[in-house]
Short mmCIF file of N, CA and C in Angstrom, two decimals:
data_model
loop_
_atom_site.label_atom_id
_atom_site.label_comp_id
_atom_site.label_asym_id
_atom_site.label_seq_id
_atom_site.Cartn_x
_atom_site.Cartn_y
_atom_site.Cartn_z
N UNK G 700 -61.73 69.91 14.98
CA UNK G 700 -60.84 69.98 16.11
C UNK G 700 -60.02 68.71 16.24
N UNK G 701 -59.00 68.94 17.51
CA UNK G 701 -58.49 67.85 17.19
C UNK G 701 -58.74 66.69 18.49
N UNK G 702 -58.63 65.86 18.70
CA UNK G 702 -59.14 64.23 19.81
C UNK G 702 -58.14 63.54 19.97
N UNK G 703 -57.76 62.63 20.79
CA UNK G 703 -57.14 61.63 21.01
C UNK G 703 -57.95 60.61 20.46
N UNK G 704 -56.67 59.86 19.80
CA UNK G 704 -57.66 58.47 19.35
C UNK G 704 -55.89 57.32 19.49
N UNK G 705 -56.23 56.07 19.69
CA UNK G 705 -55.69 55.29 19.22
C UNK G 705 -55.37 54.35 17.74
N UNK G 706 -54.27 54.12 17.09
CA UNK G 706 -54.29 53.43 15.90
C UNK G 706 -53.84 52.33 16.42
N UNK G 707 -54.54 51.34 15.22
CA UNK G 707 -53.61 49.77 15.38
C UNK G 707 -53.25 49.47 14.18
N UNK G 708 -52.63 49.53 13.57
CA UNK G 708 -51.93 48.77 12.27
C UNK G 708 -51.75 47.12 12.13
N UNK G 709 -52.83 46.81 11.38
CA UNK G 709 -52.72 45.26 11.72
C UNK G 709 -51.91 44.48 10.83
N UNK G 710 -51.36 45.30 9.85
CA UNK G 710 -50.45 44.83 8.98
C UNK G 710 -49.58 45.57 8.79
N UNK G 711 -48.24 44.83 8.37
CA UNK G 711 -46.55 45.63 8.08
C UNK G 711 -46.71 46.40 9.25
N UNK G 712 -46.94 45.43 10.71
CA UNK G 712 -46.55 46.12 11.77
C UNK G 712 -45.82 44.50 12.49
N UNK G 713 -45.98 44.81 14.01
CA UNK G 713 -45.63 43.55 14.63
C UNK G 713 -46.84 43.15 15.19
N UNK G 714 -48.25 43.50 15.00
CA UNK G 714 -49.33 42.77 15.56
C UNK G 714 -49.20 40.79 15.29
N UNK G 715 -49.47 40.47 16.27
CA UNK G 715 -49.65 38.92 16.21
C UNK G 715 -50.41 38.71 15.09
N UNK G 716 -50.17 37.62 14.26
CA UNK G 716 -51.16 36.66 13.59
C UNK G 716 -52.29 36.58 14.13
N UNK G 717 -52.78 36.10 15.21
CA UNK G 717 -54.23 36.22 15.54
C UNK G 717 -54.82 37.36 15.72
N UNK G 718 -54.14 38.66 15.83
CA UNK G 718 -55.13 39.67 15.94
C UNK G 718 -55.43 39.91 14.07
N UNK G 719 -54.36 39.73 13.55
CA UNK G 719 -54.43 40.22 12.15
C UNK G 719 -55.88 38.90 11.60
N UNK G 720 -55.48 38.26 11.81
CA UNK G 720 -56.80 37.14 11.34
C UNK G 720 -58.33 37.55 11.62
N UNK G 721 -58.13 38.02 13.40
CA UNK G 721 -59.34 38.52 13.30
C UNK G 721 -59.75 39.86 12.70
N UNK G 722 -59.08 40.76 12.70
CA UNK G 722 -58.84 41.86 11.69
C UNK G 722 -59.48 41.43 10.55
N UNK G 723 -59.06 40.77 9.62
CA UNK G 723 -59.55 40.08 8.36
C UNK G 723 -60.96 39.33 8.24
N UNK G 724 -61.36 39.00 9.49
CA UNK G 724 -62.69 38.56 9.76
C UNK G 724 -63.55 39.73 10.04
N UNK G 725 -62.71 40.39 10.26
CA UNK G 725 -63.88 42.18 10.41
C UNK G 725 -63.95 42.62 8.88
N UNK G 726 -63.17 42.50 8.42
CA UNK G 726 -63.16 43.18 6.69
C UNK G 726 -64.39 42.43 6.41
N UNK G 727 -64.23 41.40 6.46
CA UNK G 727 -65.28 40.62 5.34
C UNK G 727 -66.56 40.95 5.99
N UNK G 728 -66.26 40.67 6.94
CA UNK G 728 -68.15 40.51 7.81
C UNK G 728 -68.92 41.97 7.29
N UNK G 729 -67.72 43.37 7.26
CA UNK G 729 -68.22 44.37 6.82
C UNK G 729 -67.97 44.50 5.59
N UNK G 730 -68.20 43.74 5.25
CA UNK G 730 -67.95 43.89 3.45
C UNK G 730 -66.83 44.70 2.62
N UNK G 731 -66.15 45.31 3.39
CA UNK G 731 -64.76 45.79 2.62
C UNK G 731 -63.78 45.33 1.72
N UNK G 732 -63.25 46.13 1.11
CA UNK G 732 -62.43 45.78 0.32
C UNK G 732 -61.14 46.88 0.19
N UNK G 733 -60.05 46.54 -0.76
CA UNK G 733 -58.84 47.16 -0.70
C UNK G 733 -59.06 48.91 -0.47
N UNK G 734 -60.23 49.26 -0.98
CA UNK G 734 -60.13 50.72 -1.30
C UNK G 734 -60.65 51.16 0.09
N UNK G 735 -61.25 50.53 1.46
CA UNK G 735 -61.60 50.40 2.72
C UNK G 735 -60.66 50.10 3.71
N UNK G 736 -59.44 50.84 3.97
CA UNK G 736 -58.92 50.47 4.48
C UNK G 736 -58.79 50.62 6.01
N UNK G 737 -59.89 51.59 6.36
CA UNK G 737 -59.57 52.21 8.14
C UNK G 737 -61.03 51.71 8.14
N UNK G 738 -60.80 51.61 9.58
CA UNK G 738 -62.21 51.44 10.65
C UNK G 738 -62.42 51.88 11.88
N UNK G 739 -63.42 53.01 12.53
CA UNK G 739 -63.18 53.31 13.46
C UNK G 739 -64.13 52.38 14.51
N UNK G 740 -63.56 52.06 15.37
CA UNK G 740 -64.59 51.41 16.49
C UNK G 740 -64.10 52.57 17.96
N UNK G 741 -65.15 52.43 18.88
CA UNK G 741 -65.30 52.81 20.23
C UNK G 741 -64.36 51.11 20.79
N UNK G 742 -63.41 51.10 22.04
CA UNK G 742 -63.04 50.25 22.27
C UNK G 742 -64.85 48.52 22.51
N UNK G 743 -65.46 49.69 23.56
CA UNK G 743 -66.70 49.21 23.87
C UNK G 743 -67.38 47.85 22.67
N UNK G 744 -67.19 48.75 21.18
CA UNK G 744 -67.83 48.37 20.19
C UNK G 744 -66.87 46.84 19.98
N UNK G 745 -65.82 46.72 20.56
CA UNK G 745 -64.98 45.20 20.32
C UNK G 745 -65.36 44.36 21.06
N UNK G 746 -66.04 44.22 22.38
CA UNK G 746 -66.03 43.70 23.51
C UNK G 746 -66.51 41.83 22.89
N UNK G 747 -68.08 41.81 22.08
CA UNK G 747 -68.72 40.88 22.36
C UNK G 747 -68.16 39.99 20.82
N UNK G 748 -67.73 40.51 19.89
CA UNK G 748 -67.26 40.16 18.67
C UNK G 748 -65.92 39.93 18.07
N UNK G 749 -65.21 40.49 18.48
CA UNK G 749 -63.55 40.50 18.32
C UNK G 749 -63.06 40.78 19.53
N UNK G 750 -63.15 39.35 20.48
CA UNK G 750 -62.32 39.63 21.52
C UNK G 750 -60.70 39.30 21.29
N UNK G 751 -60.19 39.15 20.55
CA UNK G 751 -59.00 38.96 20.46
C UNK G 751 -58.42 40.12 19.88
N UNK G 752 -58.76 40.95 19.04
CA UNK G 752 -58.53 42.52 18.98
C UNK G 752 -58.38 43.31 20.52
N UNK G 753 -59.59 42.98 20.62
CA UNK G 753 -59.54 43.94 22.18
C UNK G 753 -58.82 43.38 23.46
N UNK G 754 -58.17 42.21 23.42
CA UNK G 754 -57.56 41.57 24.36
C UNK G 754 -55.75 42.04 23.62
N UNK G 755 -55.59 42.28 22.34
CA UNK G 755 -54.04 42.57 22.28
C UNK G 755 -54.15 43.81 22.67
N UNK G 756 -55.50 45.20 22.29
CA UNK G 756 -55.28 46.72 22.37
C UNK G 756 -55.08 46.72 24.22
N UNK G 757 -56.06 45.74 25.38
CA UNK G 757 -56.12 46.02 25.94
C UNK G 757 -54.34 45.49 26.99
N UNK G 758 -53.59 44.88 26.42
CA UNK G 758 -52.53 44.15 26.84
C UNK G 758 -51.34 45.39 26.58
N UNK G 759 -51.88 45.83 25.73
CA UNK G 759 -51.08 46.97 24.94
C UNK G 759 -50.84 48.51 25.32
N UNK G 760 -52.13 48.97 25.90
CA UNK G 760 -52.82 50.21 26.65
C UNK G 760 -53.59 49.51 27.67
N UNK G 761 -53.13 48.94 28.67
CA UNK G 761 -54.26 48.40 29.85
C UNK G 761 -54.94 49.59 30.18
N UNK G 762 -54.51 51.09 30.06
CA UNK G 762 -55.36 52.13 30.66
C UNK G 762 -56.35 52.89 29.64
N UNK G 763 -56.56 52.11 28.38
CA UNK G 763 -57.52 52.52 27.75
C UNK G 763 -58.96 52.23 28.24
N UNK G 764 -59.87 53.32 27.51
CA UNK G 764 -60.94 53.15 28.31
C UNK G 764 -62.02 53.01 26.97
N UNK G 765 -63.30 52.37 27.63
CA UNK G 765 -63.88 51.69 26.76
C UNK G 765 -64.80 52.73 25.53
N UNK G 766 -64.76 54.32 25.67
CA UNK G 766 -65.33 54.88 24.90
C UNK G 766 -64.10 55.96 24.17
N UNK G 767 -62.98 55.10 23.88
CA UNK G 767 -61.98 55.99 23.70
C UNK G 767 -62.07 55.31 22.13
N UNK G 768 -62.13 56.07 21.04
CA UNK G 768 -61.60 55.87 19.28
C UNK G 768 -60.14 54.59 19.26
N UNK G 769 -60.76 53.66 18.56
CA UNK G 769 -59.38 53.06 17.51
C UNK G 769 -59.59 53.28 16.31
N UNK G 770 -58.60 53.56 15.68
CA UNK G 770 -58.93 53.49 13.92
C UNK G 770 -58.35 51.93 13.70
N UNK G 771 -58.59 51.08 12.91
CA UNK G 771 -58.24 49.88 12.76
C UNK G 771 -57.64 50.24 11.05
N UNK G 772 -56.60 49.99 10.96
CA UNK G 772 -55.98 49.72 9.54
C UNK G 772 -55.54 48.59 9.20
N UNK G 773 -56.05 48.08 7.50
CA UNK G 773 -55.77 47.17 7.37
C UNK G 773 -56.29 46.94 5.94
N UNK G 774 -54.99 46.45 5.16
CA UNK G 774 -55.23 46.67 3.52
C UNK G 774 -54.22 45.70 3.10
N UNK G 775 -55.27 45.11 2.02
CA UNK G 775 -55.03 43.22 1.45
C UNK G 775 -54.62 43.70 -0.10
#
């Protein structure tokens, strides 16, 4: 079926440098690589670890809510 979800494109978009950095600190920590390019988190799941992700989605969509899908894209 089909859901609402949010995307963020953290690259070949206009996301800030610091979200893209921390972006890149999520790849590694999860061990990804080029052929890994999406990630889904619950907003919730950003709160204590990548607050600077969740501080541009939330600047971005202030009316998102914390059990709503992002797919995170992002390929090096």
């Amino acid at each position: 079926g089909f859901r609402k979800v949010w995307f963020l494109d953290a690259q070949w978009s206009d996301c800030p440098v610091e979200v893209e950095t921390e972006v890149k600190k999520l790849w590694k920590e999860y061990r990804l690589g080029n052929d890994n390019y999406i990630l889904k988190f619950n907003v919730q799941d950003l709160i204590e670890d990548y607050p600077v992700i969740l501080q541009y989605v939330k600047e971005k969509e202030p009316d998102i809510k914390d059990d709503e899908l992002i797919i995170i894209h992002w390929w090096w």
